[in-house]
Short mmCIF file of C-alpha atoms in Angstrom, two decimals:
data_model
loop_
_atom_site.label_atom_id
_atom_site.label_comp_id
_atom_site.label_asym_id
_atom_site.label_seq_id
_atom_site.Cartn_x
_atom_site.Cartn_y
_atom_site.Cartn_z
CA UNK A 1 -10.49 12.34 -4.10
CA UNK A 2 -12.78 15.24 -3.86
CA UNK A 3 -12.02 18.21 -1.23
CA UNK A 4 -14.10 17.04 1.37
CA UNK A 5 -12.37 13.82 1.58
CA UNK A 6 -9.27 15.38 1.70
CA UNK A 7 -9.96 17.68 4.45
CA UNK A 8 -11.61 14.50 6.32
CA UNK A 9 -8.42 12.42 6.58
CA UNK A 10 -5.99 15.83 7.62
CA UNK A 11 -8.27 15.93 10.20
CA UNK A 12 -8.13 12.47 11.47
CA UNK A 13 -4.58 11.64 10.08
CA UNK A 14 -3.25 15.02 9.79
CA UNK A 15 -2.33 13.99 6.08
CA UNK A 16 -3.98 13.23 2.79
CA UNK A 17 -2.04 12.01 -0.63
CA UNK A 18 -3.96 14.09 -3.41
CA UNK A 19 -2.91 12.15 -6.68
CA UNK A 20 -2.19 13.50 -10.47
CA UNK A 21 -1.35 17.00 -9.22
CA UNK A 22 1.43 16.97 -11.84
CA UNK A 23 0.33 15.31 -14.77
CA UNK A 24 2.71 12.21 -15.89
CA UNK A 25 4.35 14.07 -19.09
CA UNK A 26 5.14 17.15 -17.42
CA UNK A 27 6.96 15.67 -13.81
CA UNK A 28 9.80 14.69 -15.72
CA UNK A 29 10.91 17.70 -17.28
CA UNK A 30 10.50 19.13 -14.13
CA UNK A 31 11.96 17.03 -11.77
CA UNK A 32 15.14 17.28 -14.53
CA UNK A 33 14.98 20.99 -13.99
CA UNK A 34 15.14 21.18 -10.28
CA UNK A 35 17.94 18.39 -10.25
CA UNK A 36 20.17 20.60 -12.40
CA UNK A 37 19.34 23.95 -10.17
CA UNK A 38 20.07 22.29 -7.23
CA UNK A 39 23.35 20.90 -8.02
CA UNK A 40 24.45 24.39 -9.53
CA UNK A 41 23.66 25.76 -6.03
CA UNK A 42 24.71 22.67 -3.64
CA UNK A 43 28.18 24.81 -2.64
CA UNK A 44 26.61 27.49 -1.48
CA UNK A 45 23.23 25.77 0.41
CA UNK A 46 25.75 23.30 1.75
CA UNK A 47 28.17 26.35 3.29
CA UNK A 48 24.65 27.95 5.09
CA UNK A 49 23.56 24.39 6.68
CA UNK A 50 26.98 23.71 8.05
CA UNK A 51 27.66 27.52 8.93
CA UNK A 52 24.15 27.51 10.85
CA UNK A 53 25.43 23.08 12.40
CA UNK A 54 28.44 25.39 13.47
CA UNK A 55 26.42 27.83 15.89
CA UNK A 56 25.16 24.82 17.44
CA UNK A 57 22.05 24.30 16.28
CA UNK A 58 19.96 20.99 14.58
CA UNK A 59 19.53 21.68 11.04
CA UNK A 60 18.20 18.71 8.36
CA UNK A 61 20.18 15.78 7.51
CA UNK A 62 23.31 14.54 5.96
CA UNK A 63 23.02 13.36 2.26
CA UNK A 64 20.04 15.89 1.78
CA UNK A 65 20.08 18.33 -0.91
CA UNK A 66 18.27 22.07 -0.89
CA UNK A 67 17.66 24.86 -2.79
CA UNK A 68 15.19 27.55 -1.45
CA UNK A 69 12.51 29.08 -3.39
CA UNK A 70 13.52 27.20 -6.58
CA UNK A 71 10.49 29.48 -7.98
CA UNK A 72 12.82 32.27 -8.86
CA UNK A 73 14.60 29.82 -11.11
CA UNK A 74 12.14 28.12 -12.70
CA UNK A 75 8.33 28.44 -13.09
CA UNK A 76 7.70 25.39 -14.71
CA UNK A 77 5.44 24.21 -11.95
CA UNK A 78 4.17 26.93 -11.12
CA UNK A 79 0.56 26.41 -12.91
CA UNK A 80 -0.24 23.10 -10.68
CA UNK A 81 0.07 25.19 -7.62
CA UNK A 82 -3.21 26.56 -7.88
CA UNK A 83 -4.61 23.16 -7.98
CA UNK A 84 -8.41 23.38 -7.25
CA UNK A 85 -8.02 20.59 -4.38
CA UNK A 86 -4.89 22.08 -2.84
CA UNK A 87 -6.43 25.51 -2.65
CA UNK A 88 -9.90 23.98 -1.68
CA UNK A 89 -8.47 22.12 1.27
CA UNK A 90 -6.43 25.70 2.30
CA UNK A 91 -9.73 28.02 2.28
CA UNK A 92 -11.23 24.88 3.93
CA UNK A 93 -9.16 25.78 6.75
CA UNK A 94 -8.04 29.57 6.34
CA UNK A 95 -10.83 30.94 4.65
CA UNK A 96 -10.29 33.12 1.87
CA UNK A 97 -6.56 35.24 0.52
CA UNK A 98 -4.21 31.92 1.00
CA UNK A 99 -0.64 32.26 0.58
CA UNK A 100 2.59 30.36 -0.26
CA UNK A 101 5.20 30.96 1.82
CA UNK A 102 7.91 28.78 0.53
CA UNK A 103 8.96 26.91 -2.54
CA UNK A 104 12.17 24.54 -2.15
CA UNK A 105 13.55 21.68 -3.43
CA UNK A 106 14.90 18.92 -1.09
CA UNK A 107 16.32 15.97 -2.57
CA UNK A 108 17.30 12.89 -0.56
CA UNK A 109 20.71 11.19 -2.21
CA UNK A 110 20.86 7.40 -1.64
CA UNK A 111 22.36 6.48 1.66
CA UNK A 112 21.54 9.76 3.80
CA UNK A 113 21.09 9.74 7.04
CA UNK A 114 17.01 9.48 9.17
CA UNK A 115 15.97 13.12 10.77
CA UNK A 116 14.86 13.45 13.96
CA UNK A 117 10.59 13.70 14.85
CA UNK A 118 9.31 17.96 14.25
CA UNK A 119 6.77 19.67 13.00
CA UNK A 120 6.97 22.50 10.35
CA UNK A 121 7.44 25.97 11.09
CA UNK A 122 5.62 27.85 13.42
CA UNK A 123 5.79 24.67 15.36
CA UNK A 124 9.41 23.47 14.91
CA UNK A 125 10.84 24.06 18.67
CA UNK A 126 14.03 24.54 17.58
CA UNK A 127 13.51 27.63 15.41
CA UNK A 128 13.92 30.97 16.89
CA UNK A 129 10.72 32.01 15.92
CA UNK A 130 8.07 29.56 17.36
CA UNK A 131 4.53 29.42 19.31
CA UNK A 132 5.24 27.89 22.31
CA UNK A 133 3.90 24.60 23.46
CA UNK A 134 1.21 23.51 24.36
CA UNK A 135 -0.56 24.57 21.03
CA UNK A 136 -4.03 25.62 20.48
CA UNK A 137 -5.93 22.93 18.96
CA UNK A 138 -5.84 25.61 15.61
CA UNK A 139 -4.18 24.57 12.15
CA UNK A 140 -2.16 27.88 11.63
CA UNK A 141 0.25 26.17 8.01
CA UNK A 142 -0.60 23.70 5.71
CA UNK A 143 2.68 21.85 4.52
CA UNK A 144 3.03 19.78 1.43
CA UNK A 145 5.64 17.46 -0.46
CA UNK A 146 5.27 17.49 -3.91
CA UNK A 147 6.34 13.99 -5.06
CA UNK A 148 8.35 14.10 -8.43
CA UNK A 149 9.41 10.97 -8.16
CA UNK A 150 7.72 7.90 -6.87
CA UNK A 151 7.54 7.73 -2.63
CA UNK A 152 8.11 4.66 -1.18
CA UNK A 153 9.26 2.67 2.23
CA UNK A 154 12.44 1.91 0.22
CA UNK A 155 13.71 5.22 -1.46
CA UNK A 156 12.83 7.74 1.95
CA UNK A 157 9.31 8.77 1.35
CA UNK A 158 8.92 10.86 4.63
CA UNK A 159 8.33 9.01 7.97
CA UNK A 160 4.68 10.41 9.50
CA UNK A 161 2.87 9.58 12.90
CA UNK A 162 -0.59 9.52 11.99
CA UNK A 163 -2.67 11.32 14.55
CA UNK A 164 0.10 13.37 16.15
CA UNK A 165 -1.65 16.46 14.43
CA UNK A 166 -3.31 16.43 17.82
CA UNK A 167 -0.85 16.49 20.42
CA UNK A 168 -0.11 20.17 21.77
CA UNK A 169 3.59 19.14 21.43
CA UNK A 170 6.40 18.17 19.43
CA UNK A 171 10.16 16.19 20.43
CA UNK A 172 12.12 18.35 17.58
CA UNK A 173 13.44 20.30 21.02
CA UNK A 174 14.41 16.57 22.69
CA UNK A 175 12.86 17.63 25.84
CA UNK A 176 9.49 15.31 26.00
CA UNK A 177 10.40 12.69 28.43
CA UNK A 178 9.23 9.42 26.70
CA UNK A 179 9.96 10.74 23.35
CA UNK A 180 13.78 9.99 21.30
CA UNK A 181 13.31 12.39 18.75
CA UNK A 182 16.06 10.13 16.97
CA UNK A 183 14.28 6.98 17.21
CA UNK A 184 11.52 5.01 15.34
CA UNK A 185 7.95 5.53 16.82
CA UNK A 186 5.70 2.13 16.83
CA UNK A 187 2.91 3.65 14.40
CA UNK A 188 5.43 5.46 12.10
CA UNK A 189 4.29 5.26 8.64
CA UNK A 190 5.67 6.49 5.24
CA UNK A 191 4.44 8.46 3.04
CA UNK A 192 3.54 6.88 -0.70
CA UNK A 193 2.84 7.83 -3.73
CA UNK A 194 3.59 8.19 -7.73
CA UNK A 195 5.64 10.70 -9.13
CA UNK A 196 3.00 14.12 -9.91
CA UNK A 197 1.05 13.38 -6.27
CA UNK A 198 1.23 15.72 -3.33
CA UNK A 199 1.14 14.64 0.39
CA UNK A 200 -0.55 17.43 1.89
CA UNK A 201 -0.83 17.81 5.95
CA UNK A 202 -1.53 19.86 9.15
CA UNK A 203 2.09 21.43 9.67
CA UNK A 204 1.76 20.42 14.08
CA UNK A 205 1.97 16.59 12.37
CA UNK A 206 5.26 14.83 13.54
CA UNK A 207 7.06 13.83 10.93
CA UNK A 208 10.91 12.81 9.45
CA UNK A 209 13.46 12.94 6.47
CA UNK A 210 13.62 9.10 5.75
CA UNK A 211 16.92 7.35 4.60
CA UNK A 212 17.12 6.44 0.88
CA UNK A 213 18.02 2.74 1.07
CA UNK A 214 17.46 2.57 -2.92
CA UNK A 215 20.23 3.97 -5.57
CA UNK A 216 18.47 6.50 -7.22
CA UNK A 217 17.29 10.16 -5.87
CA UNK A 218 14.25 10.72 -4.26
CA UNK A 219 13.15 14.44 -5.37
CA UNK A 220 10.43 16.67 -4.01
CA UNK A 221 9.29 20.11 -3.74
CA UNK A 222 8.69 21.79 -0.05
CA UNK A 223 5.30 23.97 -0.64
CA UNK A 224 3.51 25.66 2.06
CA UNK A 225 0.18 27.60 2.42
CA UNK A 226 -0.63 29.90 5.13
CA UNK A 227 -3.58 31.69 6.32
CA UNK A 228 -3.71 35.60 5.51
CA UNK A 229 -3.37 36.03 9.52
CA UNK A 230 -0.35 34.30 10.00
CA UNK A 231 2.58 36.51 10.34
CA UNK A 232 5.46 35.23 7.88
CA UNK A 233 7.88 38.05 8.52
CA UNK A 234 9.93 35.89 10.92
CA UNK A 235 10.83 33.55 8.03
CA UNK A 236 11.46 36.31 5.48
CA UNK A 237 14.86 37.46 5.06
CA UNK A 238 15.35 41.32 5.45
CA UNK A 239 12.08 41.93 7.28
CA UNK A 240 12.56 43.63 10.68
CA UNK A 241 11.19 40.58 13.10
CA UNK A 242 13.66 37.47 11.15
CA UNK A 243 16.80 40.43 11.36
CA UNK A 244 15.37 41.09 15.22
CA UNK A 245 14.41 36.66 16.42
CA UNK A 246 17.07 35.40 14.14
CA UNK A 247 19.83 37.60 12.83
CA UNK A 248 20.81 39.30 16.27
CA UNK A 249 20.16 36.13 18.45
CA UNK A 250 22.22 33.59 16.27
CA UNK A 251 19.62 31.55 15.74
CA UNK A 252 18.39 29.29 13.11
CA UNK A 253 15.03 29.75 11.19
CA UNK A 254 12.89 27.96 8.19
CA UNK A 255 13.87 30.95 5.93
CA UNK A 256 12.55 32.21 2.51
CA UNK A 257 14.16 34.89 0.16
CA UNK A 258 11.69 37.10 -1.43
CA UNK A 259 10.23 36.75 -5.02
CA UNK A 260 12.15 38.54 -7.86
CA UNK A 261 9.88 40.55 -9.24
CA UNK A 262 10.55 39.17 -13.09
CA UNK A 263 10.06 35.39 -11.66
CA UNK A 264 6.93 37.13 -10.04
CA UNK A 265 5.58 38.52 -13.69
CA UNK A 266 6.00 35.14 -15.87
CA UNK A 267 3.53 33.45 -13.09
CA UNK A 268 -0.45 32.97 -14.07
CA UNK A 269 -2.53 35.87 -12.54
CA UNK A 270 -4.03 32.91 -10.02
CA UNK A 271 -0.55 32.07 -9.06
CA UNK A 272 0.59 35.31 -8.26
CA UNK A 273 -2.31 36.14 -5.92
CA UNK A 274 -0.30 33.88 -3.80
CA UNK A 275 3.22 35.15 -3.78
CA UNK A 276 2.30 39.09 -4.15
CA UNK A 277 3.07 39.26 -0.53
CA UNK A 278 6.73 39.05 -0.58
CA UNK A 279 7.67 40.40 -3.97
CA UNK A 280 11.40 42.12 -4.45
CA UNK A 281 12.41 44.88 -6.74
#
């Protein structure tokens, strides 16, 4: 698809699968890569979640594997980043000076367990840093899945509601009155593709971590792209307003740890134009 056609269905859907983002001989290696990092760092990603379940608050879902910004550990796929469409469709709806403002893996294990309906961060309810409902009708994050293996209905390719992009509200909180955050929605679709695509959509879309009903991993990369106006130090470990909204409150937060500066120098000069705002020495 070209850019225009992209931007058309995230603005009618809220989502668009750009194809061949990853070409076919280079997912593999990568999606090997990621496995192996995650695993190494399952202990300690496991001990946050349940530390952060243990303060009370709704975190992912069991059987679901992390590891936040895998791009200090491995650059591999870091080139495809800067895809033409992907940044096209950003400055589409930013303008100019996009950033990333986090790089994770998530990998749903066979049997976990659904999610409940959110949005991303800034419009997760549950976060401690959040814009209050109702929303202005204003994209403020693009969100994207990077699909390194195949999606499908079977193996938990992410549950969407097409369209919800527009409501000025979200049920991750529980409190909309005709909404079970925790239950199926009639016109719930999932989200399909081949291993190398990228779903791509308006972060205010409702959406959920799928169960795996198949026997073999489903593996993805979290990537998101934010306007140059959108204020990212609530995420950002160490910076004054995440210590202030989410250190000293006890609350919970879509977090990111900065760039190491050595991960930062192996990246093309393209791709570093969009981490250089949250580079550690």
């Amino acid at each position: 698809m070209k850019t225009a056609q992209i931007v058309r269905q995230i603005r009618m859907n809220g989502f668009s699968v750009v194809d061949n983002v990853i070409p076919e001989a280079a997912v593999g290696e990568i999606r090997e890569q990621v496995v192996c990092l995650q695993k190494e760092n399952d202990a300690a990603s496991r001990a946050r979640q349940e530390a952060t379940r243990a303060r009370g608050h709704r975190i992912g879902a069991e059987g679901v594997g992390v590891l936040k910004q895998v791009i200090n550990c491995t650059q591999t796929f870091a080139p495809y980043l800067g895809d033409s469409r992907i940044i096209e469709t950003a400055e589409t709806f930013f303008g100019p000076y996009v950033r990333i403002s986090c790089t994770d893996v998530v990998i749903n294990h066979p049997g976990n367990e659904r999610g409940y309906w959110h949005s991303d961060w800034p419009y997760n309810q549950t976060n401690a840093s959040h814009i209050r409902a109702p929303y202005p009708d204003t994209m403020m994050h693009l969100s994207s899945i990077w699909m390194l293996t195949d999606f499908s209905a079977k193996n938990g390719g992410t549950l969407l509601i097409p369209g919800s992009h527009r409501s000025s509200d979200n049920p991750s909180k529980g409190d909309i009155e005709d909404i079970d955050r925790d239950a199926p929605y009639p016109t719930e679709t999932y989200a399909a593709g081949t291993a190398g695509s990228v779903l791509l959509y308006d972060s205010r879309l409702w959406h959920a971590v799928a169960p795996n009903n198949s026997d073999q991993a489903r593996v993805a990369l979290i990537v998101r792209y934010a306007p140059w106006w959108l204020n990212l130090n609530p995420t950002m470990i160490g910076a004054p307003e995440h210590t202030a909204m989410v250190v000293e409150t006890g609350g919970k937060n879509y977090e990111s740890t900065p760039i190491k500066r050595e991960a930062f120098e192996s990246l093309p000069p393209n791709i570093q134009e969009l981490y250089r705002h949250y580079v550690s020495d």
